[in-house]
Amino acid sequence: MEELQSTLPPDKKLKAGREYIWNRKSKRKAEYWKYYLEYVENGKLRAECKFCPKTFAADGNLNGSKNVKNHAESCLGNPINIEKEKGKEKQTKLYFDQEHESSELKCGSRIINLNDVREALIHMIIVDELPFKHVEKPGVRHFVQVACPQFHIPSRVTIARDCLKLYYSEKEKLREMFKTCQRISVTTDTWTSIQRINYMCLTAHFIDNDWKLNKKIINFCPISSHKGEAIGKAVEACLEYWGIDDKLFTVTVDNASSNDVACAHLSRMVRRTGCINDGKNLHVRCIAHIINLIVWDGIREHGVCIDRVRNAVKYVKNSPARILRFKDLVQKANIDSKSSLSFDVPTRWNSTYIMLETALKFRRVFSGLSLPDGEDLNDNERPPEPEDWEKVERLVLFLEGFYLLTKRISGSHYVTANKGLGEIASMYDMLNNWEQSEDLNFQAMAIAMKKKFDKYWGDVDKMNKFIYVALLLDPHSKMVIVELTLTDMHGPEKGTKLANDVKEFAYSLFEEYRKMYATSNIPDCGDNMSMDIDNSKGLGSDYVRKLKERAKRLKGTSGYAISELDRYLNDQLGLEEEEQDALTWWGKNGQRYVILNRMARDILAIPLSTVASESAFSTGGRTLDPFRSSLTPKMVQALLCTQDWLRAKEVPNVDVEENLKELEEIEKEVQRGESNDVDDEVVFVDSLV
């Protein structure tokens, strides 16, 4: 059996319990039989393809060989057929591709390869989050028949199988990429699906050798519970599976107490496998989540006016007739805004901000509606009064800075680690300004938020020190911006002391990196330190020679290597370099700092928020919607991970909801183009009420 297995491709396994025929005396003469395994089933002879699961009746006296021959010549798993398909000379076809940024048409020619069409179909199913049954819909089949008649659409079962094959193929590519990367920072979060299954998403962030930031979802799997120990063990198992448990650098999580337990578990793991700074700075708290806690402590003071606006929005959106009435009043009031009313999620203050900011544009329209009012209503259920709108207006102004700040640090396709300290200082400055407000309500709100701010960021020891070093490693900031920021936040005396602590930590971290990586790669700094020994004789020549020999031995030691960090901190930026972002600068100048560029590659990749993992749950919700809730957890992981790996950075997620305003404009344009005096074919009854 081992000899028979050796004739098969690596991914093909012999079926357990199947009675295979090996070394038969009368061998088949036809060439295509070498692509088959013969076996006996229920006393009948059958042939199994070596490259796919298909089997055929193969009794020479009872069955013909046409099916066996045709399959051998067309099996897509057979590498011979793939090469033949690539090498076939087919008629090229002209195509015209319109550039996205211009209206010019680009002309080209290509050979239509059916394998490429099939791969493109799989790509569409995964990236666009389509169900497997999508390929069996009559509209899709009609479109493909017109666009590419020679392509035969596979069944949903084949599509599911191809999606899994693509997942395993892309996973191996990512595994190879992990072998060449340096260290990896991860974000993780948990979620409960409509199937009541607890899922954990784990996302890896790292900077590759080309100084490109990579974000890859490496796990979306069920876990036993949301408890910290279960999360920690699940993350550890995933890292070991990928072979990167010894490359873990930081873990970014929200402020749930269970995550503290999970990070403690992972700290013990990295101390076994090897880590930077003994794992003391492994735990990174999600800045977006802390901002969420800080803001909620402040806007709690304005709960009444927020509830009144929320109820007014809900009243309008709960009835089609009210929506039409609202649109009519907007048109009469000449309010030129493409915004539409939106509900908020009570646990997400940024959605509350968007709701208030949008409703504020239509404050005159709300006054023209007959909103419910009466003595039986609670105070927060009454219609918004002019005083409420004034409070909302100031509240929106107050929250705008926090909203923009959250958006800036929640990106996953650009580095955010070097922005963390600056954004925290910006928030501190905003709170200080609002503390001086003449409005006592807003003053109290700023004071409440300041207390929460001090709880998490009031002391340098409460923050992960990598955030300070990340700003230092930003070539546009360096140590001077770190010192100024800490001085503004903590005063001259304490700020200077904290800046010195940060600098001392940076030097100790650099020394650790120097010891970790081979010193043989460190270039000589011949201009600064000549190692030529003077052979001249004279008074003190022996002493001078000894000094030079000692200096020569300092090459590669801390006394020599730390000067690289000093040199970086003292170098000035040119005008061209000032226009580059941090990654571009390090990509062009990293060779000048042999050790420091390794340190920058790890620290700048640290994500400051868990949005990269949380955003996967919106995709998970669509993948596991009520119509497809029968997907297995393994298939869910394959679809979500592969989608994340295939999506290019430049391609944004497309919102599935249509823009109603845009559709209304399209309807008017089409109607004007066809006829100016055609009446509406659809009569809305609500508009006649």
Short mmCIF file of C-alpha atoms in Angstrom, two decimals, residues 118-562:
data_model
loop_
_atom_site.label_atom_id
_atom_site.label_comp_id
_atom_site.label_asym_id
_atom_site.label_seq_id
_atom_site.Cartn_x
_atom_site.Cartn_y
_atom_site.Cartn_z
CA ARG A 118 -13.74 29.13 -13.19
CA GLU A 119 -11.18 30.65 -10.81
CA ALA A 120 -12.73 34.08 -11.33
CA LEU A 121 -16.14 32.61 -10.45
CA ILE A 122 -14.76 31.17 -7.19
CA HIS A 123 -13.11 34.51 -6.45
CA MET A 124 -16.45 36.30 -6.92
CA ILE A 125 -18.34 33.86 -4.69
CA ILE A 126 -15.88 34.36 -1.83
CA VAL A 127 -15.07 38.07 -2.10
CA ASP A 128 -18.67 39.19 -2.71
CA GLU A 129 -20.06 36.92 0.04
CA LEU A 130 -22.42 35.08 -2.31
CA PRO A 131 -24.12 31.77 -1.40
CA PHE A 132 -23.00 28.62 -3.18
CA LYS A 133 -26.47 28.31 -4.71
CA HIS A 134 -25.89 31.59 -6.52
CA VAL A 135 -24.40 29.63 -9.45
CA GLU A 136 -27.65 27.71 -9.89
CA LYS A 137 -29.83 30.80 -10.25
CA PRO A 138 -31.32 31.19 -13.74
CA GLY A 139 -30.19 34.81 -14.09
CA VAL A 140 -26.55 33.93 -13.47
CA ARG A 141 -26.68 30.96 -15.84
CA HIS A 142 -28.26 33.12 -18.54
CA PHE A 143 -25.58 35.81 -18.11
CA VAL A 144 -22.72 33.31 -18.35
CA GLN A 145 -24.30 31.62 -21.34
CA VAL A 146 -24.36 34.95 -23.17
CA ALA A 147 -20.95 36.21 -21.96
CA CYS A 148 -18.99 32.95 -22.31
CA PRO A 149 -21.08 30.19 -23.94
CA GLN A 150 -18.27 27.60 -23.82
CA PHE A 151 -18.03 27.79 -20.02
CA HIS A 152 -20.02 25.18 -18.10
CA ILE A 153 -21.07 26.48 -14.66
CA PRO A 154 -20.23 23.97 -11.92
CA SER A 155 -22.81 22.88 -9.37
CA ARG A 156 -23.01 24.37 -5.87
CA VAL A 157 -21.31 21.25 -4.48
CA THR A 158 -18.36 21.70 -6.83
CA ILE A 159 -18.23 25.42 -5.99
CA ALA A 160 -18.07 24.63 -2.27
CA ARG A 161 -15.29 22.12 -2.90
CA ASP A 162 -13.35 24.64 -5.00
CA CYS A 163 -13.71 27.30 -2.29
CA LEU A 164 -12.15 24.92 0.22
CA LYS A 165 -9.33 24.07 -2.18
CA LEU A 166 -8.62 27.77 -2.69
CA TYR A 167 -8.61 28.29 1.08
CA TYR A 168 -5.99 25.58 1.58
CA SER A 169 -3.92 26.90 -1.31
CA GLU A 170 -3.94 30.48 0.00
CA LYS A 171 -3.23 29.23 3.51
CA GLU A 172 -0.02 27.57 2.35
CA LYS A 173 1.07 30.82 0.69
CA LEU A 174 0.45 32.70 3.92
CA ARG A 175 2.31 30.06 5.91
CA GLU A 176 5.34 30.60 3.66
CA MET A 177 5.04 34.35 4.14
CA PHE A 178 5.06 33.91 7.92
CA LYS A 179 8.39 32.08 7.64
CA THR A 180 10.04 35.18 6.21
CA CYS A 181 8.42 37.82 8.44
CA GLN A 182 9.98 39.01 11.68
CA ARG A 183 7.44 39.44 14.47
CA ILE A 184 3.66 39.50 14.48
CA SER A 185 1.17 41.54 16.47
CA VAL A 186 -2.38 40.24 16.75
CA THR A 187 -5.85 41.55 17.53
CA THR A 188 -8.64 39.33 18.75
CA ASP A 189 -12.31 39.60 19.62
CA THR A 190 -15.25 37.26 20.21
CA TRP A 191 -18.77 37.12 18.80
CA THR A 192 -21.91 34.97 19.11
CA SER A 193 -23.65 33.99 15.86
CA ILE A 194 -27.38 33.48 15.27
CA GLN A 195 -26.64 29.77 15.71
CA ARG A 196 -25.62 30.64 19.31
CA ILE A 197 -22.05 29.56 18.55
CA ASN A 198 -19.22 31.51 20.18
CA TYR A 199 -16.67 32.57 17.55
CA MET A 200 -13.23 34.07 18.03
CA CYS A 201 -11.51 36.10 15.32
CA LEU A 202 -7.71 36.39 15.34
CA THR A 203 -6.00 38.85 13.00
CA ALA A 204 -2.25 39.06 12.40
CA HIS A 205 -0.50 42.36 11.65
CA PHE A 206 3.09 42.54 10.42
CA ILE A 207 5.41 44.53 8.17
CA ASP A 208 7.09 42.48 5.46
CA ASN A 209 10.58 42.87 4.00
CA ASP A 210 9.27 45.42 1.48
CA TRP A 211 7.99 47.60 4.34
CA LYS A 212 4.34 46.95 3.49
CA LEU A 213 1.85 46.59 6.32
CA ASN A 214 -0.08 43.30 6.14
CA LYS A 215 -3.35 42.45 7.88
CA LYS A 216 -4.41 38.81 7.68
CA ILE A 217 -7.26 37.03 9.46
CA ILE A 218 -5.68 33.74 10.51
CA ASN A 219 -8.52 32.23 12.52
CA PHE A 220 -12.30 32.50 12.79
CA CYS A 221 -13.19 29.52 14.92
CA PRO A 222 -15.69 28.41 17.57
CA ILE A 223 -14.56 28.62 21.21
CA SER A 224 -16.08 27.00 24.25
CA SER A 225 -16.84 30.28 26.05
CA HIS A 226 -15.95 33.97 26.32
CA LYS A 227 -13.87 33.37 29.44
CA GLY A 228 -10.26 34.57 29.46
CA GLU A 229 -8.64 31.17 29.86
CA ALA A 230 -10.59 29.76 26.90
CA ILE A 231 -9.62 32.75 24.73
CA GLY A 232 -5.96 32.49 25.75
CA LYS A 233 -5.77 28.77 24.98
CA ALA A 234 -7.55 29.24 21.64
CA VAL A 235 -5.10 31.99 20.60
CA GLU A 236 -2.13 29.88 21.70
CA ALA A 237 -3.38 26.85 19.74
CA CYS A 238 -3.86 28.97 16.63
CA LEU A 239 -0.38 30.50 16.85
CA GLU A 240 1.17 27.05 17.31
CA TYR A 241 -0.77 25.73 14.32
CA TRP A 242 0.62 28.51 12.11
CA GLY A 243 4.10 28.08 13.59
CA ILE A 244 4.29 31.69 14.82
CA ASP A 245 3.98 31.19 18.59
CA ASP A 246 7.63 32.23 18.92
CA LYS A 247 7.01 35.39 16.86
CA LEU A 248 4.21 36.94 18.91
CA PHE A 249 4.99 40.58 19.72
CA THR A 250 1.81 42.21 21.09
CA VAL A 251 -1.88 41.38 21.58
CA THR A 252 -4.43 44.20 21.15
CA VAL A 253 -7.76 43.60 22.92
CA ASP A 254 -10.58 45.62 24.43
CA ASN A 255 -10.93 46.28 28.15
CA ALA A 256 -13.06 43.29 29.12
CA SER A 257 -11.70 41.62 32.24
CA SER A 258 -11.59 38.26 30.44
CA ASN A 259 -8.98 39.69 28.08
CA ASP A 260 -6.69 40.47 31.00
CA VAL A 261 -6.76 36.77 31.87
CA ALA A 262 -6.15 35.81 28.23
CA CYS A 263 -3.15 38.14 27.96
CA ALA A 264 -1.72 36.76 31.22
CA HIS A 265 -1.95 33.26 29.71
CA LEU A 266 -0.20 34.41 26.53
CA SER A 267 2.49 36.18 28.55
CA ARG A 268 3.41 32.85 30.10
CA MET A 269 3.50 31.32 26.63
CA VAL A 270 5.85 33.93 25.13
CA ARG A 271 8.22 33.65 28.07
CA ARG A 272 8.58 29.98 27.14
CA THR A 273 8.96 30.54 23.41
CA GLY A 274 11.07 33.71 23.58
CA CYS A 275 9.94 37.31 23.37
CA ILE A 276 10.98 40.95 23.57
CA ASN A 277 11.23 42.64 26.97
CA ASP A 278 10.20 39.39 28.71
CA GLY A 279 6.60 39.87 27.56
CA LYS A 280 6.01 42.84 29.89
CA ASN A 281 4.50 44.94 27.09
CA LEU A 282 2.57 42.18 25.35
CA HIS A 283 -0.87 43.56 26.31
CA VAL A 284 -2.10 46.57 24.29
CA ARG A 285 -5.47 48.06 25.23
CA CYS A 286 -7.71 49.09 22.34
CA ILE A 287 -7.68 52.90 22.20
CA ALA A 288 -11.02 53.02 20.36
CA HIS A 289 -12.64 51.05 23.18
CA ILE A 290 -11.17 53.35 25.84
CA ILE A 291 -12.44 56.39 23.92
CA ASN A 292 -15.86 54.70 23.88
CA LEU A 293 -15.80 54.40 27.68
CA ILE A 294 -14.56 57.97 28.15
CA VAL A 295 -17.20 59.50 25.88
CA TRP A 296 -20.08 57.55 27.44
CA ASP A 297 -19.10 58.87 30.86
CA GLY A 298 -19.49 62.37 29.44
CA ILE A 299 -22.66 62.18 27.33
CA ARG A 300 -24.53 60.46 30.14
CA GLU A 301 -25.15 64.00 31.42
CA HIS A 302 -27.15 64.75 28.23
CA GLY A 303 -29.27 61.60 28.19
CA VAL A 304 -32.63 63.45 28.02
CA CYS A 305 -31.94 65.49 24.88
CA ILE A 306 -30.36 62.48 23.14
CA ASP A 307 -33.39 60.28 23.95
CA ARG A 308 -35.76 62.94 22.62
CA VAL A 309 -33.94 63.16 19.29
CA ARG A 310 -33.71 59.36 19.09
CA ASN A 311 -37.49 58.99 19.64
CA ALA A 312 -38.18 61.66 17.02
CA VAL A 313 -36.04 59.81 14.44
CA LYS A 314 -37.70 56.53 15.35
CA TYR A 315 -41.16 58.08 14.95
CA VAL A 316 -40.36 59.24 11.40
CA LYS A 317 -38.69 56.04 10.19
CA ASN A 318 -41.36 53.69 11.57
CA SER A 319 -43.91 54.61 8.88
CA PRO A 320 -43.62 54.98 5.08
CA ALA A 321 -46.22 57.76 5.14
CA ARG A 322 -44.19 59.71 7.71
CA ILE A 323 -41.04 59.28 5.65
CA LEU A 324 -42.79 60.73 2.59
CA ARG A 325 -44.15 63.57 4.69
CA PHE A 326 -40.66 64.19 6.07
CA LYS A 327 -39.14 64.28 2.55
CA ASP A 328 -41.83 66.69 1.41
CA LEU A 329 -41.06 69.05 4.30
CA VAL A 330 -37.33 68.82 3.58
CA GLN A 331 -37.97 69.86 -0.03
CA LYS A 332 -40.21 72.75 1.01
CA ALA A 333 -37.61 73.95 3.53
CA ASN A 334 -34.96 74.00 0.75
CA ILE A 335 -32.58 71.88 2.83
CA ASP A 336 -29.85 70.69 0.49
CA SER A 337 -28.46 67.59 2.19
CA LYS A 338 -27.79 64.07 0.92
CA SER A 339 -27.85 62.71 4.47
CA SER A 340 -30.70 60.53 5.65
CA LEU A 341 -31.93 59.84 9.14
CA SER A 342 -30.25 56.91 10.85
CA PHE A 343 -30.77 54.94 14.05
CA ASP A 344 -27.95 54.58 16.53
CA VAL A 345 -26.62 51.57 18.40
CA PRO A 346 -26.85 52.49 22.10
CA THR A 347 -23.55 50.77 22.89
CA ARG A 348 -21.68 52.63 20.10
CA TRP A 349 -21.35 56.34 20.82
CA ASN A 350 -20.03 57.07 17.32
CA SER A 351 -23.34 55.87 15.85
CA THR A 352 -25.10 58.17 18.34
CA TYR A 353 -22.93 61.03 17.11
CA ILE A 354 -23.87 60.29 13.48
CA MET A 355 -27.58 60.14 14.42
CA LEU A 356 -27.40 63.51 16.23
CA GLU A 357 -25.25 65.15 13.55
CA THR A 358 -27.69 64.07 10.81
CA ALA A 359 -30.86 64.96 12.75
CA LEU A 360 -29.45 68.40 13.50
CA LYS A 361 -29.50 69.24 9.79
CA PHE A 362 -33.28 68.69 9.77
CA ARG A 363 -34.19 70.40 13.05
CA ARG A 364 -36.60 72.77 11.26
CA VAL A 365 -38.35 69.80 9.64
CA PHE A 366 -38.95 68.03 12.96
CA SER A 367 -40.75 71.12 14.27
CA GLY A 368 -43.22 70.80 11.37
CA LEU A 369 -44.13 67.20 12.23
CA SER A 370 -46.84 66.21 14.66
CA LEU A 371 -44.58 64.33 17.05
CA PRO A 372 -46.36 62.51 19.89
CA ASP A 373 -46.74 64.61 23.03
CA GLY A 374 -48.82 64.41 26.17
CA GLU A 375 -48.78 64.24 29.92
CA ASP A 376 -48.65 60.43 29.87
CA LEU A 377 -45.20 60.49 28.24
CA ASN A 378 -41.97 60.44 30.20
CA ASP A 379 -39.74 63.49 30.09
CA ASN A 380 -37.24 61.85 27.72
CA GLU A 381 -40.05 60.74 25.34
CA ARG A 382 -41.30 64.25 24.56
CA PRO A 383 -40.49 66.04 21.26
CA PRO A 384 -37.16 67.91 21.19
CA GLU A 385 -37.51 71.54 22.29
CA PRO A 386 -35.36 74.47 21.07
CA GLU A 387 -33.19 74.14 24.19
CA ASP A 388 -32.63 70.45 23.36
CA TRP A 389 -31.48 71.29 19.84
CA GLU A 390 -29.06 73.87 21.20
CA LYS A 391 -27.58 71.24 23.52
CA VAL A 392 -27.40 68.74 20.67
CA GLU A 393 -25.63 71.31 18.50
CA ARG A 394 -22.94 71.85 21.13
CA LEU A 395 -22.76 68.14 21.84
CA VAL A 396 -22.10 67.37 18.16
CA LEU A 397 -19.37 70.01 18.14
CA PHE A 398 -17.90 68.47 21.29
CA LEU A 399 -17.99 64.89 19.96
CA GLU A 400 -16.71 65.65 16.47
CA GLY A 401 -13.08 65.68 17.61
CA PHE A 402 -13.44 62.30 19.33
CA TYR A 403 -15.23 60.86 16.31
CA LEU A 404 -12.46 61.89 13.90
CA LEU A 405 -9.82 60.69 16.37
CA THR A 406 -11.46 57.25 16.55
CA LYS A 407 -11.52 56.99 12.76
CA ARG A 408 -7.83 57.86 12.50
CA ILE A 409 -6.61 55.22 14.94
CA SER A 410 -9.00 52.49 13.71
CA GLY A 411 -7.35 51.96 10.32
CA SER A 412 -5.85 48.58 9.51
CA HIS A 413 -4.18 49.31 6.15
CA TYR A 414 -1.80 51.96 7.47
CA VAL A 415 0.36 52.09 10.58
CA THR A 416 -1.28 53.62 13.65
CA ALA A 417 1.24 52.85 16.40
CA ASN A 418 3.15 56.08 15.74
CA LYS A 419 -0.07 58.10 16.02
CA GLY A 420 -1.22 56.78 19.40
CA LEU A 421 0.55 59.18 21.77
CA GLY A 422 -0.29 62.20 19.62
CA GLU A 423 -3.99 61.28 19.51
CA ILE A 424 -4.08 60.72 23.27
CA ALA A 425 -2.46 64.12 23.83
CA SER A 426 -4.96 65.68 21.41
CA MET A 427 -7.84 64.24 23.44
CA TYR A 428 -6.27 65.54 26.64
CA ASP A 429 -6.03 69.02 25.11
CA MET A 430 -9.70 68.92 24.02
CA LEU A 431 -10.85 67.96 27.51
CA ASN A 432 -8.78 70.74 29.05
CA ASN A 433 -10.37 73.29 26.73
CA TRP A 434 -13.90 72.06 27.48
CA GLU A 435 -13.19 72.20 31.21
CA GLN A 436 -12.93 75.98 30.77
CA SER A 437 -16.34 76.13 29.05
CA GLU A 438 -18.88 78.68 30.30
CA ASP A 439 -21.60 76.06 29.93
CA LEU A 440 -21.71 74.26 33.27
CA ASN A 441 -23.19 71.10 31.72
CA PHE A 442 -20.34 70.76 29.26
CA GLN A 443 -17.85 71.64 31.94
CA ALA A 444 -19.20 68.81 34.11
CA MET A 445 -19.10 66.48 31.11
CA ALA A 446 -15.43 67.29 30.47
CA ILE A 447 -14.56 66.74 34.14
CA ALA A 448 -16.27 63.32 34.14
CA MET A 449 -14.43 62.31 30.98
CA LYS A 450 -11.13 63.55 32.39
CA LYS A 451 -11.49 61.19 35.36
CA LYS A 452 -11.93 58.22 33.04
CA PHE A 453 -9.03 59.48 30.92
CA ASP A 454 -6.74 59.57 33.97
CA LYS A 455 -7.78 56.03 34.88
CA TYR A 456 -6.30 54.64 31.67
CA TRP A 457 -3.77 57.23 30.47
CA GLY A 458 -3.05 59.51 33.42
CA ASP A 459 0.32 57.92 34.11
CA VAL A 460 3.04 56.68 31.80
CA ASP A 461 3.11 53.35 33.67
CA LYS A 462 -0.54 52.74 32.75
CA MET A 463 0.24 52.77 29.05
CA ASN A 464 2.13 50.27 26.96
CA LYS A 465 5.63 51.73 26.53
CA PHE A 466 5.77 50.60 22.91
CA ILE A 467 3.35 53.46 22.11
CA TYR A 468 6.00 55.98 23.21
CA VAL A 469 8.78 54.22 21.30
CA ALA A 470 6.59 54.07 18.18
CA LEU A 471 6.38 57.87 18.13
CA LEU A 472 10.14 58.04 18.66
CA LEU A 473 10.62 55.75 15.63
CA ASP A 474 8.50 58.03 13.46
CA PRO A 475 11.19 59.93 11.52
CA HIS A 476 9.01 63.06 11.53
CA SER A 477 8.72 63.10 15.32
CA LYS A 478 11.66 61.41 17.04
CA MET A 479 12.48 62.23 20.64
CA VAL A 480 11.73 65.95 20.53
CA ILE A 481 7.99 65.39 19.86
CA VAL A 482 7.85 62.76 22.62
CA GLU A 483 9.36 65.26 25.09
CA LEU A 484 7.03 68.09 24.06
CA THR A 485 3.95 65.84 24.23
CA LEU A 486 4.75 64.53 27.70
CA THR A 487 5.59 68.04 28.91
CA ASP A 488 2.23 69.37 27.70
CA MET A 489 0.36 66.52 29.37
CA HIS A 490 2.22 66.30 32.69
CA GLY A 491 3.99 69.63 33.16
CA PRO A 492 7.69 70.53 32.66
CA GLU A 493 9.14 68.69 35.66
CA LYS A 494 7.22 65.44 35.47
CA GLY A 495 7.13 65.50 31.65
CA THR A 496 10.92 65.76 31.42
CA LYS A 497 11.34 62.86 33.84
CA LEU A 498 8.89 60.71 31.88
CA ALA A 499 10.65 61.58 28.62
CA ASN A 500 13.95 60.43 30.12
CA ASP A 501 12.29 57.18 31.20
CA VAL A 502 11.00 56.64 27.66
CA LYS A 503 14.45 57.31 26.22
CA GLU A 504 16.06 54.91 28.68
CA PHE A 505 13.49 52.24 27.76
CA ALA A 506 14.18 52.79 24.05
CA TYR A 507 17.91 52.30 24.58
CA SER A 508 17.38 49.12 26.61
CA LEU A 509 15.04 47.81 23.92
CA PHE A 510 17.60 48.63 21.24
CA GLU A 511 20.29 46.78 23.20
CA GLU A 512 18.02 43.72 23.35
CA TYR A 513 17.58 43.80 19.58
CA ARG A 514 21.31 44.21 19.11
CA LYS A 515 22.02 41.09 21.12
CA MET A 516 19.33 39.17 19.26
CA TYR A 517 20.57 39.80 15.72
CA ALA A 518 23.99 39.00 14.34
CA THR A 519 26.48 41.82 14.90
CA SER A 520 28.45 40.71 11.86
CA ASN A 521 25.97 42.63 9.71
CA ILE A 522 26.77 45.91 11.43
CA PRO A 523 28.93 47.97 9.06
CA ASP A 524 32.10 49.67 10.05
CA CYS A 525 31.85 53.39 10.70
CA GLY A 526 35.30 54.03 9.33
CA ASP A 527 34.89 57.79 9.11
CA ASN A 528 34.12 58.02 12.80
CA MET A 529 36.55 55.47 14.18
CA SER A 530 39.76 54.50 12.43
CA MET A 531 41.17 51.13 13.48
CA ASP A 532 44.59 51.52 11.86
CA ILE A 533 47.26 50.86 14.50
CA ASP A 534 50.17 53.27 14.56
CA ASN A 535 53.41 51.32 14.30
CA SER A 536 55.56 54.32 15.14
CA LYS A 537 57.64 54.17 18.24
CA GLY A 538 57.65 56.77 20.93
CA LEU A 539 56.56 57.74 24.39
CA GLY A 540 53.17 56.25 25.26
CA SER A 541 52.86 54.39 21.98
CA ASP A 542 52.10 51.13 23.78
CA TYR A 543 49.28 52.80 25.73
CA VAL A 544 47.79 54.34 22.58
CA ARG A 545 48.01 50.98 20.83
CA LYS A 546 46.13 49.34 23.69
CA LEU A 547 43.46 52.03 23.55
CA LYS A 548 42.95 51.42 19.84
CA GLU A 549 42.78 47.68 20.36
CA ARG A 550 40.13 48.18 23.04
CA ALA A 551 38.21 50.49 20.69
CA LYS A 552 38.42 47.86 17.97
CA ARG A 553 36.94 45.24 20.31
CA LEU A 554 34.01 47.58 20.97
CA LYS A 555 32.71 46.91 17.47
CA GLY A 556 29.41 45.08 17.86
CA THR A 557 29.16 45.75 21.58
CA SER A 558 26.71 48.07 23.28
CA GLY A 559 29.16 50.96 23.24
CA TYR A 560 29.29 50.80 19.46
CA ALA A 561 25.77 49.67 18.58
CA ILE A 562 23.86 52.22 20.66
#
